[in-house]
mmCIF file of C-alpha atoms in Angstrom:
data_model
loop_
_atom_site.group_PDB
_atom_site.id
_atom_site.type_symbol
_atom_site.label_atom_id
_atom_site.label_comp_id
_atom_site.label_asym_id
_atom_site.label_seq_id
_atom_site.Cartn_x
_atom_site.Cartn_y
_atom_site.Cartn_z
ATOM 1 C CA PRO A 149 25.547 -80.121 -81.109
ATOM 2 C CA ASN A 150 22.335 -79.823 -79.023
ATOM 3 C CA LEU A 151 20.893 -77.123 -81.268
ATOM 4 C CA THR A 152 21.528 -79.068 -84.468
ATOM 5 C CA SER A 153 20.157 -82.281 -82.923
ATOM 6 C CA PHE A 154 16.964 -80.387 -81.973
ATOM 7 C CA ALA A 155 16.642 -79.229 -85.590
ATOM 8 C CA ARG A 156 17.078 -82.818 -86.798
ATOM 9 C CA LYS A 157 14.243 -83.829 -84.456
ATOM 10 C CA ASN A 158 11.915 -81.318 -86.175
ATOM 11 C CA TYR A 159 11.163 -79.046 -83.207
ATOM 12 C CA ASP A 160 8.952 -76.078 -84.150
ATOM 13 C CA LEU A 161 11.109 -73.546 -82.282
ATOM 14 C CA ILE A 162 14.602 -73.916 -80.839
ATOM 15 C CA VAL A 163 15.567 -71.377 -78.157
ATOM 16 C CA GLY A 164 19.088 -70.548 -76.959
ATOM 17 C CA VAL A 165 19.951 -68.390 -73.962
ATOM 18 C CA GLY A 166 22.823 -65.953 -73.652
ATOM 19 C CA PHE A 167 25.967 -64.850 -75.451
ATOM 20 C CA THR A 168 27.739 -68.196 -74.882
ATOM 21 C CA GLU A 169 25.294 -69.785 -77.355
ATOM 22 C CA ALA A 170 25.503 -66.998 -79.958
ATOM 23 C CA ASN A 171 27.929 -68.770 -82.302
ATOM 24 C CA ALA A 172 26.275 -72.174 -81.979
ATOM 25 C CA ILE A 173 22.807 -70.832 -82.783
ATOM 26 C CA ASP A 174 24.155 -68.796 -85.715
ATOM 27 C CA THR A 175 25.690 -71.989 -87.132
ATOM 28 C CA ALA A 176 22.580 -74.117 -86.526
ATOM 29 C CA ALA A 177 20.127 -71.537 -87.929
ATOM 30 C CA THR A 178 22.320 -71.104 -91.024
ATOM 31 C CA GLN A 179 22.592 -74.878 -91.493
ATOM 32 C CA PHE A 180 18.814 -75.418 -91.057
ATOM 33 C CA PRO A 181 17.183 -72.425 -92.808
ATOM 34 C CA LYS A 182 13.678 -73.963 -92.756
ATOM 35 C CA PHE A 183 13.619 -74.184 -88.955
ATOM 36 C CA LYS A 184 12.847 -71.388 -86.493
ATOM 37 C CA PHE A 185 15.342 -70.310 -83.849
ATOM 38 C CA ALA A 186 15.306 -67.675 -81.092
ATOM 39 C CA ILE A 187 18.007 -66.511 -78.700
ATOM 40 C CA VAL A 188 17.721 -64.522 -75.475
ATOM 41 C CA ASP A 189 20.091 -61.550 -74.957
ATOM 42 C CA VAL A 190 21.766 -61.750 -78.371
ATOM 43 C CA ASP A 191 21.250 -59.206 -81.163
ATOM 44 C CA GLN A 192 20.478 -61.105 -84.385
ATOM 45 C CA THR A 193 22.130 -58.366 -86.477
ATOM 46 C CA THR A 194 25.496 -58.976 -84.741
ATOM 47 C CA GLU A 195 25.551 -62.675 -85.688
ATOM 48 C CA PRO A 196 28.126 -63.524 -88.410
ATOM 49 C CA HIS A 197 25.520 -64.941 -90.862
ATOM 50 C CA LYS A 198 22.492 -62.909 -89.622
ATOM 51 C CA PRO A 199 20.208 -65.898 -90.360
ATOM 52 C CA PRO A 200 16.700 -64.670 -91.319
ATOM 53 C CA ASN A 201 15.150 -67.598 -89.391
ATOM 54 C CA LEU A 202 16.714 -66.392 -86.102
ATOM 55 C CA LEU A 203 14.909 -64.078 -83.678
ATOM 56 C CA GLY A 204 16.907 -62.127 -81.082
ATOM 57 C CA LEU A 205 14.980 -61.537 -77.834
ATOM 58 C CA LEU A 206 16.368 -58.351 -76.299
ATOM 59 C CA PHE A 207 15.465 -56.203 -73.301
ATOM 60 C CA ARG A 208 15.784 -52.538 -72.374
ATOM 61 C CA GLU A 209 17.549 -53.372 -69.107
ATOM 62 C CA GLN A 210 18.631 -49.730 -68.882
ATOM 63 C CA GLU A 211 15.004 -48.706 -68.184
ATOM 64 C CA VAL A 212 14.627 -50.831 -65.069
ATOM 65 C CA GLY A 213 18.263 -50.132 -64.166
ATOM 66 C CA TYR A 214 17.368 -46.431 -64.141
ATOM 67 C CA LEU A 215 14.376 -47.105 -61.868
ATOM 68 C CA VAL A 216 16.289 -49.120 -59.273
ATOM 69 C CA GLY A 217 19.124 -46.580 -59.474
ATOM 70 C CA TYR A 218 16.687 -43.741 -58.837
ATOM 71 C CA LEU A 219 15.356 -45.536 -55.756
ATOM 72 C CA ALA A 220 18.933 -46.233 -54.595
ATOM 73 C CA GLY A 221 19.750 -42.521 -54.995
ATOM 74 C CA LEU A 222 16.714 -41.484 -52.939
ATOM 75 C CA GLU A 223 17.681 -43.941 -50.194
ATOM 76 C CA GLU A 224 21.280 -42.708 -50.122
ATOM 77 C CA LYS A 225 20.139 -39.090 -49.971
ATOM 78 C CA ARG A 226 18.286 -39.694 -46.704
ATOM 79 C CA ARG A 227 21.065 -41.813 -45.177
ATOM 80 C CA PRO A 228 23.633 -39.908 -43.065
ATOM 81 C CA GLY A 229 27.159 -39.580 -44.467
ATOM 82 C CA PRO A 230 28.528 -39.513 -48.037
ATOM 83 C CA ASP A 231 26.196 -40.709 -50.804
ATOM 84 C CA VAL A 232 27.680 -43.761 -52.550
ATOM 85 C CA VAL A 233 26.087 -46.631 -54.490
ATOM 86 C CA GLY A 234 27.791 -49.679 -55.939
ATOM 87 C CA SER A 235 27.176 -52.399 -58.508
ATOM 88 C CA VAL A 236 28.756 -55.775 -59.220
ATOM 89 C CA GLY A 237 28.511 -57.091 -62.780
ATOM 90 C CA GLY A 238 29.333 -60.673 -63.758
ATOM 91 C CA GLN A 239 31.085 -59.850 -67.027
ATOM 92 C CA LYS A 240 31.185 -56.811 -69.268
ATOM 93 C CA GLN A 241 28.439 -57.894 -71.699
ATOM 94 C CA PRO A 242 25.747 -55.680 -73.268
ATOM 95 C CA PRO A 243 22.805 -56.864 -71.068
ATOM 96 C CA VAL A 244 24.878 -56.534 -67.872
ATOM 97 C CA ASP A 245 26.101 -53.072 -68.866
ATOM 98 C CA ARG A 246 22.615 -51.873 -69.824
ATOM 99 C CA PHE A 247 21.433 -52.647 -66.265
ATOM 100 C CA ILE A 248 24.465 -50.906 -64.717
ATOM 101 C CA ALA A 249 24.556 -47.854 -67.027
ATOM 102 C CA GLY A 250 20.852 -47.248 -66.358
ATOM 103 C CA TYR A 251 21.384 -47.717 -62.617
ATOM 104 C CA GLN A 252 24.180 -45.156 -62.497
ATOM 105 C CA ALA A 253 22.142 -42.620 -64.509
ATOM 106 C CA GLY A 254 19.074 -43.138 -62.295
ATOM 107 C CA ALA A 255 21.081 -42.722 -59.086
ATOM 108 C CA LYS A 256 22.579 -39.458 -60.404
ATOM 109 C CA ALA A 257 19.147 -38.186 -61.466
ATOM 110 C CA ALA A 258 17.831 -38.700 -57.918
ATOM 111 C CA ASP A 259 20.973 -37.436 -56.193
ATOM 112 C CA PRO A 260 23.294 -35.439 -58.510
ATOM 113 C CA GLY A 261 26.217 -35.447 -56.053
ATOM 114 C CA ILE A 262 26.231 -39.236 -55.604
ATOM 115 C CA LYS A 263 29.351 -41.344 -56.196
ATOM 116 C CA VAL A 264 28.888 -44.544 -58.228
ATOM 117 C CA ILE A 265 31.269 -47.515 -57.983
ATOM 118 C CA ASN A 266 31.214 -50.506 -60.329
ATOM 119 C CA SER A 267 33.227 -53.737 -60.490
ATOM 120 C CA TYR A 268 33.053 -56.967 -62.504
ATOM 121 C CA SER A 269 33.560 -60.374 -60.907
ATOM 122 C CA GLN A 270 34.299 -62.092 -64.279
ATOM 123 C CA ASP A 271 32.138 -64.877 -62.869
ATOM 124 C CA PHE A 272 28.434 -65.742 -62.602
ATOM 125 C CA THR A 273 28.577 -68.524 -59.987
ATOM 126 C CA ARG A 274 31.092 -67.890 -57.170
ATOM 127 C CA GLN A 275 29.167 -66.239 -54.340
ATOM 128 C CA ASP A 276 32.297 -65.760 -52.205
ATOM 129 C CA LEU A 277 33.910 -63.681 -54.966
ATOM 130 C CA CYS A 278 30.917 -61.342 -55.385
ATOM 131 C CA LYS A 279 30.567 -61.076 -51.614
ATOM 132 C CA SER A 280 34.161 -59.914 -51.255
ATOM 133 C CA ILE A 281 33.761 -57.318 -54.073
ATOM 134 C CA ALA A 282 30.566 -55.998 -52.446
ATOM 135 C CA LEU A 283 32.250 -55.794 -49.017
ATOM 136 C CA ASN A 284 34.991 -53.645 -50.602
ATOM 137 C CA GLN A 285 32.363 -51.314 -52.109
ATOM 138 C CA ILE A 286 30.550 -51.093 -48.755
ATOM 139 C CA ALA A 287 33.904 -50.249 -47.109
ATOM 140 C CA GLU A 288 34.152 -47.389 -49.648
ATOM 141 C CA GLY A 289 30.831 -46.065 -48.348
ATOM 142 C CA ALA A 290 28.228 -47.764 -50.577
ATOM 143 C CA GLY A 291 24.850 -47.900 -48.840
ATOM 144 C CA VAL A 292 23.257 -49.765 -51.768
ATOM 145 C CA VAL A 293 24.848 -52.455 -53.981
ATOM 146 C CA PHE A 294 23.154 -53.725 -57.167
ATOM 147 C CA GLN A 295 24.003 -57.294 -58.135
ATOM 148 C CA VAL A 296 24.112 -58.040 -61.886
ATOM 149 C CA ALA A 297 26.082 -61.271 -61.610
ATOM 150 C CA GLY A 298 23.582 -64.134 -61.531
ATOM 151 C CA GLY A 299 24.306 -66.765 -58.871
ATOM 152 C CA CYS A 300 27.598 -65.075 -57.957
ATOM 153 C CA GLY A 301 25.555 -61.996 -57.040
ATOM 154 C CA ILE A 302 23.815 -63.807 -54.174
ATOM 155 C CA GLY A 303 27.097 -63.064 -52.396
ATOM 156 C CA VAL A 304 26.332 -59.340 -52.848
ATOM 157 C CA ILE A 305 23.052 -59.818 -50.964
ATOM 158 C CA ARG A 306 24.905 -61.729 -48.214
ATOM 159 C CA ALA A 307 27.456 -58.883 -47.921
ATOM 160 C CA ALA A 308 24.677 -56.279 -47.659
ATOM 161 C CA ALA A 309 23.007 -58.314 -44.898
ATOM 162 C CA GLU A 310 26.298 -58.655 -43.009
ATOM 163 C CA LYS A 311 26.931 -54.893 -43.100
ATOM 164 C CA ASN A 312 23.262 -53.868 -42.764
ATOM 165 C CA VAL A 313 23.038 -51.957 -46.061
ATOM 166 C CA TRP A 314 20.751 -52.429 -49.065
ATOM 167 C CA ALA A 315 21.180 -54.901 -51.919
ATOM 168 C CA ILE A 316 19.247 -54.841 -55.200
ATOM 169 C CA GLY A 317 18.446 -58.156 -56.879
ATOM 170 C CA VAL A 318 18.431 -58.907 -60.604
ATOM 171 C CA ASP A 319 16.456 -60.843 -63.247
ATOM 172 C CA ALA A 320 13.870 -62.273 -60.808
ATOM 173 C CA ASP A 321 12.394 -60.889 -57.577
ATOM 174 C CA GLN A 322 15.148 -61.765 -55.088
ATOM 175 C CA SER A 323 13.494 -60.322 -51.974
ATOM 176 C CA PHE A 324 12.984 -63.892 -50.668
ATOM 177 C CA ILE A 325 16.785 -64.309 -50.276
ATOM 178 C CA ASP A 326 16.848 -61.650 -47.558
ATOM 179 C CA PRO A 327 13.551 -59.798 -47.030
ATOM 180 C CA GLN A 328 15.288 -57.388 -44.610
ATOM 181 C CA HIS A 329 18.102 -56.207 -46.887
ATOM 182 C CA VAL A 330 16.836 -56.481 -50.473
ATOM 183 C CA LEU A 331 15.670 -52.979 -51.417
ATOM 184 C CA THR A 332 14.015 -54.192 -54.638
ATOM 185 C CA SER A 333 14.958 -56.188 -57.750
ATOM 186 C CA ALA A 334 15.391 -55.265 -61.421
ATOM 187 C CA THR A 335 13.340 -58.026 -63.022
ATOM 188 C CA LYS A 336 13.634 -59.260 -66.584
ATOM 189 C CA ARG A 337 10.762 -61.311 -67.982
ATOM 190 C CA VAL A 338 12.520 -63.813 -70.210
ATOM 191 C CA ASP A 339 9.379 -65.959 -69.808
ATOM 192 C CA VAL A 340 7.232 -63.242 -71.451
ATOM 193 C CA ALA A 341 9.646 -62.908 -74.395
ATOM 194 C CA VAL A 342 9.902 -66.669 -74.980
ATOM 195 C CA PHE A 343 6.125 -67.105 -74.627
ATOM 196 C CA LYS A 344 5.539 -64.418 -77.265
ATOM 197 C CA ALA A 345 8.067 -66.095 -79.593
ATOM 198 C CA ILE A 346 6.235 -69.427 -79.176
ATOM 199 C CA GLN A 347 2.910 -67.651 -79.765
ATOM 200 C CA SER A 348 4.231 -66.207 -83.038
ATOM 201 C CA VAL A 349 5.197 -69.718 -84.215
ATOM 202 C CA VAL A 350 1.745 -71.077 -83.293
ATOM 203 C CA ASN A 351 -0.144 -68.292 -85.090
ATOM 204 C CA GLY A 352 2.188 -68.201 -88.101
ATOM 205 C CA THR A 353 3.605 -64.691 -87.608
ATOM 206 C CA PHE A 354 7.180 -65.659 -86.601
ATOM 207 C CA LYS A 355 9.889 -63.719 -88.370
ATOM 208 C CA GLY A 356 13.602 -63.316 -87.753
ATOM 209 C CA GLY A 357 15.351 -60.129 -86.650
ATOM 210 C CA ASN A 358 15.065 -58.657 -83.169
ATOM 211 C CA VAL A 359 12.279 -57.844 -80.775
ATOM 212 C CA THR A 360 12.991 -55.702 -77.697
ATOM 213 C CA TYR A 361 10.972 -55.618 -74.479
ATOM 214 C CA GLY A 362 10.964 -52.749 -71.974
ATOM 215 C CA LEU A 363 8.866 -51.305 -69.146
ATOM 216 C CA LYS A 364 5.993 -50.524 -71.501
ATOM 217 C CA ASP A 365 5.405 -54.172 -72.401
ATOM 218 C CA ASN A 366 6.325 -55.645 -68.982
ATOM 219 C CA GLY A 367 9.552 -57.118 -70.352
ATOM 220 C CA VAL A 368 11.412 -55.503 -67.436
ATOM 221 C CA GLY A 369 10.061 -54.238 -64.137
ATOM 222 C CA LEU A 370 10.496 -53.749 -60.411
ATOM 223 C CA GLY A 371 10.317 -56.579 -57.916
ATOM 224 C CA LYS A 372 8.828 -56.079 -54.480
ATOM 225 C CA ILE A 373 9.956 -52.806 -52.874
ATOM 226 C CA ASN A 374 11.042 -53.204 -49.253
ATOM 227 C CA ALA A 375 8.362 -52.244 -46.708
ATOM 228 C CA ARG A 376 10.818 -49.858 -44.986
ATOM 229 C CA VAL A 377 10.890 -47.550 -48.031
ATOM 230 C CA PRO A 378 8.798 -44.388 -47.440
ATOM 231 C CA LYS A 379 5.608 -44.082 -49.510
ATOM 232 C CA SER A 380 6.838 -40.714 -50.829
ATOM 233 C CA GLU A 381 9.862 -42.428 -52.442
ATOM 234 C CA ILE A 382 7.676 -45.141 -53.992
ATOM 235 C CA ALA A 383 5.471 -42.383 -55.458
ATOM 236 C CA GLN A 384 8.560 -40.699 -56.970
ATOM 237 C CA VAL A 385 9.737 -44.000 -58.492
ATOM 238 C CA ASN A 386 6.261 -44.642 -59.956
ATOM 239 C CA LYS A 387 6.333 -41.158 -61.502
ATOM 240 C CA ILE A 388 9.733 -41.882 -63.110
ATOM 241 C CA ARG A 389 8.412 -45.225 -64.405
ATOM 242 C CA ALA A 390 5.461 -43.449 -66.047
ATOM 243 C CA GLU A 391 7.817 -40.847 -67.586
ATOM 244 C CA ILE A 392 10.044 -43.562 -69.106
ATOM 245 C CA ILE A 393 6.998 -45.344 -70.566
ATOM 246 C CA ALA A 394 5.636 -42.045 -71.931
ATOM 247 C CA GLY A 395 9.004 -41.282 -73.561
ATOM 248 C CA LYS A 396 9.622 -38.191 -71.407
ATOM 249 C CA ILE A 397 12.861 -39.691 -70.095
ATOM 250 C CA LYS A 398 14.856 -40.601 -73.187
ATOM 251 C CA ASN A 399 18.356 -41.744 -74.103
ATOM 252 C CA ILE A 400 19.052 -43.665 -70.908
ATOM 253 C CA PRO A 401 22.716 -44.731 -71.176
ATOM 254 C CA THR A 402 23.466 -48.330 -72.184
ATOM 255 C CA ILE A 403 27.263 -48.250 -71.925
ATOM 256 C CA VAL A 404 29.212 -48.185 -68.648
ATOM 257 C CA LYS A 405 31.936 -45.574 -68.902
#
């Protein structure tokens, strides 16, 4: 109802966010073909009506997932004991899985013998739930846990702090939550994507379909890297970043097996 009421009020661009709004925006864009719509994290071509006035704003989360995974692998390699990294996803959705699949591939590229553990909380808000999942992964030996579960994932950072291991933040730079225990964050610039969609409406170039943002166009990136990380590791991560942008590292997985 919100999306259709916005169309009735003659807004120039109506933006939805996330898979929960996929059906509603498909319906509204089909019902109001003269209006412009955009949706974050939903592929326009998978919508039932594929409305030509709908723009899907997508991200190559696997690229930044690979980078944070590579750093996690390097950190595990220099930590005594078995090499294990974990991740906690909110739900098994394409954007969540692209982060995690990239992370697992990056960790294995840095440390081929590493063990990767992944779980889903089926929730994006309950911090206690994500904390308990992360504590289980840490008990299995994980020295780094990547949270891909929104607000629920703050519990992952709390678990890492409690057990003195690393956590990796998601979407925004989450180092402020615990500057001691956040290794880095896999950031996703939804603001950049929405700004560019608005810009296209203003300058008359808006068209439906999909546009995808990756490392190359600053759609995804690394948050602050913890000051305890050796400069040599940061240099290795920067080299990997450059190789992804240059297309030397290709076919980063997008599906969690």
